[in-house]
Each structure stands twice: as C-alpha cells, then as structure tokens.
Amino acid sequence: METLQIRTTPLSLEDAVHLLRRATYHPTYQATKALVGLTPSEASAKLLADPVPPQPDLAWANTVPNLQDFAANARLWPEMQQWWMSRVLSVPHVHEKLVSMWHNIFTSDYINVYIAQWLLNQHKLIRSNATSYATLAEKMVGDPAMLRYLNGELSVKGRPNENFAREWFELFTLGIGNYTESDVLEAARAFTGWRINGVQGVYSRQLADTGTKTILGKTGSWDWKDVVRITLESDACCRYVAKRIIKQFVEFYPTDEVVSNLQKIVRDANYDMNVILQTLLSSEYFYSSAVRGALIKSPAEMVVGLASVLGARGVQPAYAVATMTKLTQEPFYPPTVEGWKGHHAWITSSTFPQRQRFAEAFIDGRQAGSSAKLLDADGKSLTPDVVAMAKQLPDADDAVKLVANMASLMLAVPVTKKQLDVLLDIMLAGAQVYEWNINSPSATQRIKFLLQAIVRMPEYQLT
Amino acid sequence: MKRRSFLRSAGIAGATVSTLPTLINSFTVQALAGGDPRLHAMLEEQDRILVLIQLFGGNDGLNTVVPINNPQYYEGRPTIAIPKNKTLRIHDDLGWHPAMKGFRGLYDQGQLAIVQGVSYPNPDRSHFRGTDIWLTATDADVLGSTGWVGRYLQTLAPGYPTELPAHPLAIQIGTQTSLGLLGSSGTMGISFRDPEEFYRLVNGGGGSAEVPSSEQTDTPAGKEIAFMRNIAKSADVYAQVVKQASDKAGSSTADFPTSDLAGKLKVVSQLISGGLKTRVYLVSWAAASFDTHANQTLTTDPTLGIHANLLTELSEAVSAFMAEMQAKGHHERVAGMTFSEFGRRVAENGSTGTDHGTAAPLFVFGSQVNGGVYGANPNLQDLDAIGDMKMQHDYRDVYASVLLQWFGVPSTQAQQLLYKDFSTTAPSIFKALPTSVEDHQRTSQMFLTVAPNPAAHVVTVRANVAQGSNAVLKLSDMRGKVCGTAILDGWTGVGSIDVSHLSEATYIVTLEDGPRTTHTFVNVSR
C-alpha cells in the first residue's frame, strides 16, 4: 500500500475528483469527467503537463519601492493579495497548489517585509521556481523579502544574527532534530554578507564571514552557497521535503515508511516536483481509501473549491481574501515563521461555524453573516446557478441519483445510506420522489437546500 | 434564534449533550450546597481562575527584569542594555524595564511574583519546539500530545466531551486552539474573539436540516469527523452561555487601553464578572512577537523600540485587568501567569537585537499571590557553551505551584499531570487555599479549630456547640460521598475522624448541631 507502487486501475469518478481536490483548487464536475477512465499515470501527466497560463503583472510591479511612506506601501498590500487570489480563483493548475505550499515553507509577511515590491518579487520567485525546490531554496537565501523578514540584511560578520540560519535548518530544509546549535551558529556566519539594494539582494564577499566552519559535520571555508549545497545534499533534507509534500497532497500523519519511500524519489529526482508528483499522484498510496478525506480543507480550498464546483465565476478576489482572512488564512500573512499549521488548526469553535456560514450564504448568493448580495467584479449579482450545476450530473431528473451524485462530487468521504436518505428528504422538502422535476421553478430552492445541508456537514470540511 | 441549529447541522443531534452543573473541583455546587447559601458562597470562593498570557517569540528576560549592577550585562549589551538610572526599582540589584509601570505597581502591592531563571534541562531554542515543551509540560526530549492545562481540566470533567460541564472549562480569546488546552480526547476549551460574534456564528445558520453523522470509524477521515463533531458540540452548547455572561457583565470600571492584549483581557474580565465558571483563560498577541532578533531597541534610546512597546502593552493590559477584577470583587479568585518559550542570549547580536536564549523570568500576579522575587539574580558569569543562562527553576516547578497551591490539586495528581514530582521544588507563590477555619470565619462560625490541616491520619475538630448536644461531624469527598462520621463530645466540643484510609484530596467537613449546619474544608496529604 505504502510502497508508492503505481496504480494501474483506471480512474473512477471518485478517484478523479480526489485527484483534483488534492492537486488543484478546482474539483469541478467537468474537470473530473475529463479524467475518468484514464490511468492514474495518464491523469497526473495530463495535469502536470497542462501549460501554466501567463499572468498579467501588477502595474506597480517594477516601480521603485517607497522606503519611507508607510501608507503608500500599505495600499499595495491588498492589491497584491487580490492579485494572487484572482490567480488561484481562475487557474485550475497544480502549479497554484505548489505555490501555496512553498509560501507556507518559505514564509514572509507584509507587516515585517513592509515593502510590497519585495514581497511581490518573492512571490514571483516562488512562482517561477515552484517545480524545483533546489533552485528555490538557493534563490531564497538572497531574496530581499527574506533578507528583511529574517534579518539577513542586518547580520554582520563577527556578530551574526541567527534568525535566518535557524529557520533555514528548522523550517526550510531539515526539520528539527537534524542539526545542532553549533550548525546554527556556523551557518549564521556563512549567511553574512547580504544587503538589499533597491529590489535586489546583493552579496559581498568582503562583508561575509568566509572563515573555516563546520556545517552538518563538514569542515571548510564555507560561504552561503556551500551551506545550501551541504544542506540539500543531506538525506534529512530529502526526507523533510518528502514529508511536507505528503502533508500537502496526501495525509497529515504519514508513516515513517511512506516518508522514506518518497524520500528516495525526492533524492533521485533531485527535488524536481514534476517528477516527484508524477509518481506520488499516480501511486496506490495516493488512491488508497485510508487517505480519502484525511485532510482538512484550507480556507483557500474551502472558498475557491466551493465557488468552482458551483460554477460561480467572477468571485471578487477581495471577497475571497476577506473570507480567507476570517478563516485565519490571510494571504501574505502567516501567523508565524512556521507558516500555517494547517489541518486541525483550521478548525476551532469559531472557524468551524464561520466556514458553515460562509458556504451556506455563498450557495444563496449572499455574503456570510449578512443579507447583502454577493457581487462579481462587474458589480452584478453573483448567485450560483445551482440548477445548471446539477444538470451537469447524470440523471439529474432522478432525485435519488442526483443526491448521490452530488454527495460524491462534494464530499471526500462516502456517505451512508442514512445520510443519503436525510439529504434526499431535505431536497424534496415534503414532495415525493416521483414528483422531482429538475425543470420545475421550485428546483432551484430545493437544490440550494441540498447543497446547504451538504456544506454544513463536518464531512464537507474534509478533502 | 435557532440555538440548536448548529448542533443539528453538524450532524450530531444524536449525541447526548448532557450538561452537567457547574464544576468546582470536580463536584457540583448545587448537589453539595443544596439549599445552604453559605456553603454555596464558600464553594464559589473555591472557584479559582487562572489567566495565562503567552509571550510568543521568546521574551528577553534580561531587559524586562534588569540586573542593574551586573557588569556582564552591560558588557554584553553595549547598545541595548537598559541604563540603571532608567529602571524602576525592584531592589538594590534589580530594576524593571521602564515600560513595566503596571507590573511594578502590582509588585509594590505585593501582588506579583517574579520567578527568576525559568527554563528546563537541555533547553530547546526553536520557537515551535520550545512552545510545545512549555505547553505539554514534558521533558525536552519527549514529544507530548496533550497540554498540561488540558490534562488538569480533564480531571475535572472525566466525561468530556460526551458530557459537557455547563460552562466551558477553558477559553482562548482568539482564533487559535492551543496545544496547552488539548486533553486526550480533544481540546478542553473553546476559542473566540468576541462573545457576540461567536454567538452569531454559531446561531446564524439558515437551515434546520439535520444530516446524521456517518458512523465513527477508525480511518483518518473518521477521526477528523469525530474531531469536528466535538468542536461543533462545545461551540453549540457554549455560545449562549458565553453571551449570557458577557451580557450580564455590565460595563468595565477600569480603563482598558485600546491594545490587542488589553482588548482580550477585557473580554476575559467581562466573562468573569458575568459569572462564567471557566477555570482557565488563555490570551496572546494576535500578531506581535517577542522574537527581537533585530531592532529590539532604538539605537538612540535603549528604553524605546519594539520590545518596550510590547512590554508596555503587557504591563498596561495586566494592570487594567487586575484593577477591573478588584473593582468587581473577583480579585481574590483570579491569578495570572505569563510564559514564553525561552529568554534571549546575554550578548546582543550585531543587529540591535538578541538571538534565542534559555532561562528567563516568569511572572505570576494576583491578590492571592505572595509577591516578591523567587530566585537569585541571573549569574552571567556561569553561562552554557553557547552563552546562555542556566536555569534556576524548572518551568514545571511553577506549574506545580499553580496546580497544588492555586487549584488545590493533591500532590499525587499533580505528579501525574506533570509526569514527574515537582512538589518539593514548587515555590510557594500562592497564599494558602482557604481550607482553614480562619479563612471561613463568616461562613463557619461554629468551628474553632480543624487540625492538623493538612491532615495525614486523624483530623480533630473543636467546635462551638450547644452544651450537652450531640453534634454530628461528617467528612465527605468532593463528590458529596460521606467518608467518615463522628459524634462531637457534648461538653468539650471535640471530635476526631480517621482519615488515614482516604486518598490525598480536599474534603468537606460538615457539622450538624441540631438545626445548625456549617461546613469547612480539610486537606488530606501525606
């Protein structure tokens, strides 16, 4: 099961939607149907090979940062958040999931970084290197947003600042237990020499401590590049990356065995994410019943996934950002340098009901906690066409089949007979099964009842 | 308002929400006090509250409580050391950071304990590992999965979450759920930012639809569903209780600053004033961090900057909170404690900041606290290999003080909760529990002495009884079960009960003399 052996059985509808839920933010019925019948390898190859559409730049992307005026910078932050979310809302590509994952490893936030151009450039750095962890990790060292966030720009030869060096090992590359305090001190020396010039990180050998150091047991006159090389060569780094990938794409509590198996693949692929994901997303392990519904949706998955499955195009990015913020995932603002802990941390006595209120209101074309209509970017009312959505499903004029198909599409775990019966009752709202007519004017409200009942279920929080 | 809608919609209507009466030391006021208002009042007094304030990021202890005559401190910190003449006096060798005016006020009133050099063997310098160690109360090399507070609360409500107490056991003000509140069957607390908003979220659902939950299974998904059902259940039950307390609280008397932390402590004060029986509150900053690697102070003035701002916020918020508790008459049953995952290195780095260190002072405050400094000034000549301070107190010593002295947990149980016995090293931070006759003069005028207290083998009571009467003495445990009786000598008013067979705990002594009944407490300890 956990050997990462390639599964050969062609994808069922449930398999295909599982793949889309995990690999993308857009598990729609249409996309699902396009994968049904393919082998897992074919399906992953198709998703990974899809061209990543180009993204129009923000108007101020290449402007000179204003280092003095707080307000001038602060105005750019929401623009940047919305720009990112507009992308997530519209691009059903694996790439967007990778970008999110790397942001949650190489963290930064707009309050500490302050200069919007730096943070935007870091985001683009992640975007353009999302398929190679090795390249990304190396470029991150001299990234201005990172140099600011973890004080690399202030670290001086002789009296180094340990902030970046510690998180480099603990959070970015190896994980706790795989380095010593001495490694932190020595790496902090090697990471000196960086300053920010405009929008560039600039390294100066004169300012750097290039003396003899011992890093992870290797001694030499190491500079920052050597630290990167030595770190990435270590098995612990492959293991750490493997575990992070599994936690993002498969399950939160993987066995040591499966981590070891992916670790080998990470090593052989030299951190190439396309290779790693092609194997992982085609494996028996990925499709095993034990991991179905084993993760809790992030707020981004919650918001974007719901809009997408309902076919609600044109959600204002600002609304997505605001909702994610309430659900404790504000873009470009992780709670700590560790990023969002995810999984259980997403669900509290406040955020769980908040997720339910958001989803029921969205189905109704309303903003959560208010009777105000949801509007699209053009200011038009954004009420999901739930009848059109239902009609995509086979046998939508059969109430029993419609409820079952809707549950399979919306929920990552199989529903029980009892649950289906109740969902059917909710949709019929007193009518008889044989009276169901998808074309009747009352169908809209009834499908809304069904969808709202589904999104209130704890099962809906799973992916 | 459909109060049950959230419960139903979460698919848990089938589960029993048996709301127990208010818990006090794992027994119920109502059951025990019956119609006796005096015992009721006495038990209410026992209902002690702990407010935990987390200083995430690693607070710089040396710049908070400054060793003003220590040359190594000033040598190690040429840029950021707080000048002696700027500190607020603690004693001849120690001064507060000038931002700590509120703490100094509490200290001067004898209501604040400074515990010096708090850490643990083999201290970890990772924020996240360090925080987990503090929250789980484990040794540095043990990965704990439950929190020390969660484990304690679980002893008060063993049936949680199947059986929920009437009031939440713990509340975290914010949107996170701390590992510290985690018991073996999930979180023992709830979290929200604002009682009103919490109530709206839980009760604002549109549907009355009731989808039954899928059968619990041992699959990962099945476990997650159970996890969410429990959270949904406590949210549903408690949203209303919390709102009622908040509505009942009335306006604050104290002048709370507008800061993040003060706003949260204000909510806590309102819930306490509104009669919520929550035992533990946890507050922390939403965004700010004590991780002062750079620009900890201004280069032009070491008493100003990021750290000074954080200390100001802490000090002012706590001071306002305690003033409010005093004004509302709850100060005697409220105590607070700060904690942070580590202190910072003695020597400053080259960025006007300090890197991760080890031992640091911790603060406990409240009118029932024995104010003062616990432990010596930090020894900056005896540092570890990296240049960090050695510990004087294990952080679990202080937890043991809280459990034993504040919550009255028997020492055997405290040992279980903290995985080791810290009772002999726990500093006497709190004034004695109100178990003696003196503490209950107004409710127990018949008692003259209850001795010894704590008792190991025999407890002897002397009481003021009617001459020649046959007053009955009863000893019952905290669940109300009678575990010993004796007849008081009608002439001397003396009677004894054998307690040698009883386990270590607090017991209730009841004296019935004709129509008069009165109660007090006795601790059994060996």
Tab-separated table of C-alpha atoms in Angstrom, chain A residues 129-413:
chain	number	residue	atom	x	y	z
A	129	ASN	CA	10.684	28.037	-9.400
A	130	ALA	CA	7.740	26.113	-7.999
A	131	THR	CA	8.795	22.923	-9.716
A	132	SER	CA	12.338	22.911	-8.344
A	133	TYR	CA	12.807	23.021	-4.616
A	134	ALA	CA	16.600	23.027	-5.008
A	135	THR	CA	16.630	26.179	-7.118
A	136	LEU	CA	14.009	27.844	-4.989
A	137	ALA	CA	15.843	27.160	-1.729
A	138	GLU	CA	19.079	28.548	-3.123
A	139	LYS	CA	17.479	31.697	-4.519
A	140	MET	CA	15.586	32.285	-1.301
A	141	VAL	CA	18.791	32.986	0.624
A	142	GLY	CA	19.381	36.315	-1.081
A	143	ASP	CA	15.752	37.228	-1.650
A	144	PRO	CA	15.113	40.769	-0.359
A	145	ALA	CA	11.820	39.884	1.340
A	146	MET	CA	13.548	37.007	3.121
A	147	LEU	CA	16.576	39.150	3.952
A	148	ARG	CA	14.197	41.570	5.608
A	149	TYR	CA	11.841	39.045	7.205
A	150	LEU	CA	14.568	37.080	8.961
A	151	ASN	CA	17.095	39.904	9.355
A	152	GLY	CA	19.686	38.535	6.912
A	153	GLU	CA	20.412	42.064	5.716
A	154	LEU	CA	21.379	43.047	9.274
A	155	SER	CA	23.554	40.065	10.015
A	156	VAL	CA	27.153	41.143	10.279
A	157	LYS	CA	30.424	39.308	10.222
A	158	GLY	CA	31.680	38.910	13.766
A	159	ARG	CA	28.270	39.355	15.349
A	160	PRO	CA	25.929	37.372	13.102
A	161	ASN	CA	22.165	37.335	13.533
A	162	GLU	CA	20.977	33.732	13.877
A	163	ASN	CA	17.393	34.268	12.808
A	164	PHE	CA	17.652	33.101	9.199
A	165	ALA	CA	20.191	30.344	9.863
A	166	ARG	CA	17.986	28.707	12.467
A	167	GLU	CA	14.844	28.766	10.362
A	168	TRP	CA	16.819	27.650	7.340
A	169	PHE	CA	17.522	24.372	9.096
A	170	GLU	CA	14.419	24.071	11.216
A	171	LEU	CA	11.686	25.126	8.805
A	172	PHE	CA	13.093	25.443	5.297
A	173	THR	CA	15.284	22.399	4.817
A	174	LEU	CA	15.877	19.789	7.526
A	175	GLY	CA	13.340	19.968	10.299
A	176	ILE	CA	14.074	19.888	13.993
A	177	GLY	CA	16.412	17.213	15.297
A	178	ASN	CA	18.583	17.121	12.195
A	179	TYR	CA	21.044	19.872	13.063
A	180	THR	CA	22.809	21.171	16.153
A	181	GLU	CA	23.028	24.553	17.833
A	182	SER	CA	26.570	24.692	16.531
A	183	ASP	CA	25.273	24.252	12.968
A	184	VAL	CA	23.005	27.249	13.524
A	185	LEU	CA	25.889	29.392	14.779
A	186	GLU	CA	28.213	28.334	11.975
A	187	ALA	CA	25.605	28.744	9.252
A	188	ALA	CA	24.716	32.173	10.608
A	189	ARG	CA	28.355	33.117	9.992
A	190	ALA	CA	28.213	31.762	6.458
A	191	PHE	CA	24.994	33.622	5.667
A	192	THR	CA	26.539	37.022	6.449
A	193	GLY	CA	27.426	39.374	3.610
A	194	TRP	CA	23.950	40.054	2.203
A	195	ARG	CA	22.455	43.503	1.815
A	196	ILE	CA	19.449	44.823	-0.067
A	197	ASN	CA	19.989	47.286	-2.871
A	198	GLY	CA	16.745	48.566	-4.356
A	199	VAL	CA	14.879	45.396	-5.214
A	200	GLN	CA	17.983	43.195	-5.321
A	201	GLY	CA	19.696	41.086	-2.745
A	202	VAL	CA	23.411	41.760	-3.110
A	203	TYR	CA	26.140	39.543	-1.739
A	204	SER	CA	29.532	40.900	-0.871
A	205	ARG	CA	32.392	38.542	-0.094
A	206	GLN	CA	34.133	41.357	1.766
A	207	LEU	CA	31.228	41.659	4.189
A	208	ALA	CA	30.862	37.903	4.554
A	209	ASP	CA	32.489	35.606	7.070
A	210	THR	CA	34.347	33.154	4.850
A	211	GLY	CA	36.433	31.627	7.617
A	212	THR	CA	36.574	27.935	8.465
A	213	LYS	CA	33.320	26.434	9.651
A	214	THR	CA	31.838	23.048	10.347
A	215	ILE	CA	28.357	22.585	8.943
A	216	LEU	CA	26.495	19.296	9.362
A	217	GLY	CA	29.817	17.626	10.079
A	218	LYS	CA	31.656	19.018	7.062
A	219	THR	CA	34.502	21.468	7.624
A	220	GLY	CA	35.777	24.082	5.179
A	221	SER	CA	35.875	27.786	4.384
A	222	TRP	CA	32.220	27.685	3.546
A	223	ASP	CA	30.161	30.548	2.187
A	224	TRP	CA	26.384	30.697	1.870
A	225	LYS	CA	26.347	28.644	-1.322
A	226	ASP	CA	28.269	25.868	0.368
A	227	VAL	CA	25.727	25.828	3.189
A	228	VAL	CA	22.939	25.437	0.638
A	229	ARG	CA	24.799	22.660	-1.133
A	230	ILE	CA	25.703	20.772	2.045
A	231	THR	CA	22.172	21.098	3.375
A	232	LEU	CA	20.456	19.935	0.202
A	233	GLU	CA	22.829	17.000	-0.155
A	234	SER	CA	21.735	15.619	3.191
A	235	ASP	CA	19.204	12.833	3.457
A	236	ALA	CA	17.399	14.790	6.147
A	237	CYS	CA	16.579	17.475	3.602
A	238	CYS	CA	15.103	14.971	1.138
A	239	ARG	CA	13.131	13.496	3.979
A	240	TYR	CA	11.854	16.852	5.172
A	241	VAL	CA	10.739	17.851	1.684
A	242	ALA	CA	9.118	14.443	1.186
A	243	LYS	CA	7.156	14.805	4.388
A	244	ARG	CA	5.999	18.310	3.552
A	245	ILE	CA	4.803	17.131	0.146
A	246	ILE	CA	2.866	14.245	1.674
A	247	LYS	CA	1.291	16.531	4.252
A	248	GLN	CA	0.227	18.892	1.495
A	249	PHE	CA	-1.045	16.360	-1.000
A	250	VAL	CA	-1.882	13.122	0.812
A	251	GLU	CA	-2.271	12.967	4.576
A	252	PHE	CA	-1.214	14.792	7.701
A	253	TYR	CA	0.183	11.905	9.719
A	254	PRO	CA	2.159	9.730	7.294
A	255	THR	CA	4.020	6.638	8.437
A	256	ASP	CA	7.816	6.693	8.534
A	257	GLU	CA	7.759	4.033	5.853
A	258	VAL	CA	5.936	6.065	3.269
A	259	VAL	CA	8.071	9.122	4.022
A	260	SER	CA	11.182	7.001	3.486
A	261	ASN	CA	9.817	5.786	0.191
A	262	LEU	CA	9.110	9.263	-1.083
A	263	GLN	CA	12.441	10.463	0.295
A	264	LYS	CA	14.211	8.165	-2.182
A	265	ILE	CA	12.169	9.567	-5.005
A	266	VAL	CA	12.939	13.138	-3.919
A	267	ARG	CA	16.641	12.268	-3.939
A	268	ASP	CA	16.542	10.559	-7.342
A	269	ALA	CA	14.511	13.430	-8.823
A	270	ASN	CA	16.922	15.977	-7.344
A	271	TYR	CA	13.942	17.856	-5.918
A	272	ASP	CA	12.144	18.154	-9.266
A	273	MET	CA	8.497	18.491	-8.281
A	274	ASN	CA	7.130	17.329	-11.616
A	275	VAL	CA	8.918	14.017	-11.241
A	276	ILE	CA	8.021	13.640	-7.589
A	277	LEU	CA	4.351	14.475	-8.065
A	278	GLN	CA	4.048	12.306	-11.160
A	279	THR	CA	4.995	9.330	-9.008
A	280	LEU	CA	3.160	10.291	-5.851
A	281	LEU	CA	-0.101	11.242	-7.561
A	282	SER	CA	-0.132	8.002	-9.560
A	283	SER	CA	0.528	5.694	-6.637
A	284	GLU	CA	-1.661	3.087	-4.966
A	285	TYR	CA	-0.930	5.003	-1.778
A	286	PHE	CA	-2.402	8.252	-3.071
A	287	TYR	CA	-5.613	6.497	-4.098
A	288	SER	CA	-5.886	4.246	-1.028
A	289	SER	CA	-9.138	4.524	0.872
A	290	ALA	CA	-7.264	5.327	4.092
A	291	VAL	CA	-6.199	8.746	2.837
A	292	ARG	CA	-9.508	9.784	1.310
A	293	GLY	CA	-10.864	12.705	3.280
A	294	ALA	CA	-7.855	12.520	5.597
A	295	LEU	CA	-7.016	16.226	5.316
A	296	ILE	CA	-8.963	19.263	6.443
A	297	LYS	CA	-9.510	21.844	3.733
A	298	SER	CA	-7.540	25.045	3.984
A	299	PRO	CA	-9.609	28.223	3.798
A	300	ALA	CA	-8.362	28.721	0.227
A	301	GLU	CA	-9.537	25.236	-0.715
A	302	MET	CA	-12.822	25.928	1.020
A	303	VAL	CA	-13.515	29.238	-0.700
A	304	VAL	CA	-12.124	28.581	-4.146
A	305	GLY	CA	-13.322	24.989	-4.256
A	306	LEU	CA	-16.897	25.906	-3.457
A	307	ALA	CA	-17.047	28.730	-5.979
A	308	SER	CA	-15.528	26.490	-8.570
A	309	VAL	CA	-17.720	23.433	-8.080
A	310	LEU	CA	-20.806	25.653	-8.190
A	311	GLY	CA	-19.602	27.226	-11.416
A	312	ALA	CA	-19.654	30.674	-9.804
A	313	ARG	CA	-17.226	32.567	-11.980
A	314	GLY	CA	-16.266	36.099	-11.161
A	315	VAL	CA	-15.973	35.931	-7.380
A	316	GLN	CA	-14.291	39.131	-6.378
A	317	PRO	CA	-10.765	38.372	-5.214
A	318	ALA	CA	-11.315	40.871	-2.412
A	319	TYR	CA	-14.173	38.734	-1.107
A	320	ALA	CA	-12.030	35.619	-1.270
A	321	VAL	CA	-9.245	37.395	0.625
A	322	ALA	CA	-11.666	38.704	3.253
A	323	THR	CA	-13.191	35.286	3.787
A	324	MET	CA	-9.833	33.553	3.984
A	325	THR	CA	-8.725	36.182	6.485
A	326	LYS	CA	-11.722	35.458	8.698
A	327	LEU	CA	-10.952	31.781	8.398
A	328	THR	CA	-7.378	32.581	9.565
A	329	GLN	CA	-5.518	32.260	6.276
A	330	GLU	CA	-4.848	35.806	5.176
A	331	PRO	CA	-2.657	35.684	2.074
A	332	PHE	CA	0.870	37.013	2.681
A	333	TYR	CA	0.246	36.994	6.410
A	334	PRO	CA	1.016	33.653	8.076
A	335	PRO	CA	0.783	33.702	11.882
A	336	THR	CA	4.437	32.829	12.474
A	337	VAL	CA	7.578	31.931	10.563
A	338	GLU	CA	6.349	28.345	10.757
A	339	GLY	CA	3.500	29.311	8.459
A	340	TRP	CA	0.009	27.985	8.900
A	341	LYS	CA	-0.008	24.764	10.868
A	342	GLY	CA	-2.965	23.592	8.823
A	343	HIS	CA	-5.223	20.603	9.313
A	344	HIS	CA	-6.658	20.705	12.883
A	345	ALA	CA	-5.522	24.268	13.353
A	346	TRP	CA	-8.046	25.350	10.711
A	347	ILE	CA	-10.959	24.167	12.815
A	348	THR	CA	-11.897	25.878	16.061
A	349	SER	CA	-15.165	26.606	17.798
A	350	SER	CA	-15.180	29.891	15.883
A	351	THR	CA	-13.848	28.963	12.477
A	352	PHE	CA	-15.964	25.856	12.028
A	353	PRO	CA	-19.305	27.686	12.257
A	354	GLN	CA	-17.745	30.503	10.261
A	355	ARG	CA	-16.961	28.074	7.430
A	356	GLN	CA	-20.527	26.812	7.510
A	357	ARG	CA	-21.996	30.314	7.462
A	358	PHE	CA	-19.766	31.292	4.544
A	359	ALA	CA	-20.698	28.258	2.478
A	360	GLU	CA	-24.462	28.365	3.030
A	361	ALA	CA	-24.580	32.060	2.259
A	362	PHE	CA	-22.439	31.612	-0.848
A	363	ILE	CA	-24.828	28.999	-2.242
A	364	ASP	CA	-27.575	31.530	-1.715
A	365	GLY	CA	-25.624	34.303	-3.441
A	366	ARG	CA	-25.195	36.193	-0.189
A	367	GLN	CA	-22.241	37.385	1.815
A	368	ALA	CA	-21.665	35.462	5.015
A	369	GLY	CA	-23.413	36.890	8.043
A	370	SER	CA	-25.487	39.342	6.055
A	371	SER	CA	-28.327	39.609	3.600
A	372	ALA	CA	-26.125	41.593	1.217
A	373	LYS	CA	-25.838	40.059	-2.233
A	374	LEU	CA	-22.557	38.682	-3.420
A	375	LEU	CA	-21.353	40.688	-6.374
A	376	ASP	CA	-18.929	39.843	-9.126
A	377	ALA	CA	-16.159	42.130	-10.361
A	378	ASP	CA	-18.617	43.976	-12.598
A	379	GLY	CA	-20.963	44.656	-9.708
A	380	LYS	CA	-23.511	42.129	-10.894
A	381	SER	CA	-25.231	39.772	-8.500
A	382	LEU	CA	-23.337	36.519	-8.182
A	383	THR	CA	-25.856	33.824	-7.448
A	384	PRO	CA	-24.598	30.382	-8.373
A	385	ASP	CA	-26.779	28.677	-10.965
A	386	VAL	CA	-27.333	25.541	-8.944
A	387	VAL	CA	-29.759	24.034	-11.443
A	388	ALA	CA	-27.205	24.276	-14.234
A	389	MET	CA	-24.639	22.776	-11.902
A	390	ALA	CA	-26.991	19.897	-11.045
A	391	LYS	CA	-27.880	19.319	-14.661
A	392	GLN	CA	-24.270	18.532	-15.492
A	393	LEU	CA	-24.592	15.440	-13.347
A	394	PRO	CA	-26.002	12.299	-14.925
A	395	ASP	CA	-29.631	11.513	-14.146
A	396	ALA	CA	-30.356	14.894	-12.592
A	397	ASP	CA	-34.029	14.243	-13.156
A	398	ASP	CA	-33.840	11.285	-10.815
A	399	ALA	CA	-33.932	12.703	-7.275
A	400	VAL	CA	-32.255	9.701	-5.655
A	401	LYS	CA	-29.406	9.611	-8.160
A	402	LEU	CA	-28.979	13.370	-8.096
A	403	VAL	CA	-28.483	13.395	-4.328
A	404	ALA	CA	-25.998	10.509	-4.503
A	405	ASN	CA	-24.027	12.087	-7.341
A	406	MET	CA	-23.999	15.465	-5.654
A	407	ALA	CA	-22.681	13.900	-2.454
A	408	SER	CA	-19.908	12.085	-4.351
A	409	LEU	CA	-18.862	15.287	-6.044
A	410	MET	CA	-18.984	17.464	-2.940
A	411	LEU	CA	-17.775	15.104	-0.218
A	412	ALA	CA	-14.420	13.375	0.040
A	413	VAL	CA	-15.770	10.504	2.111
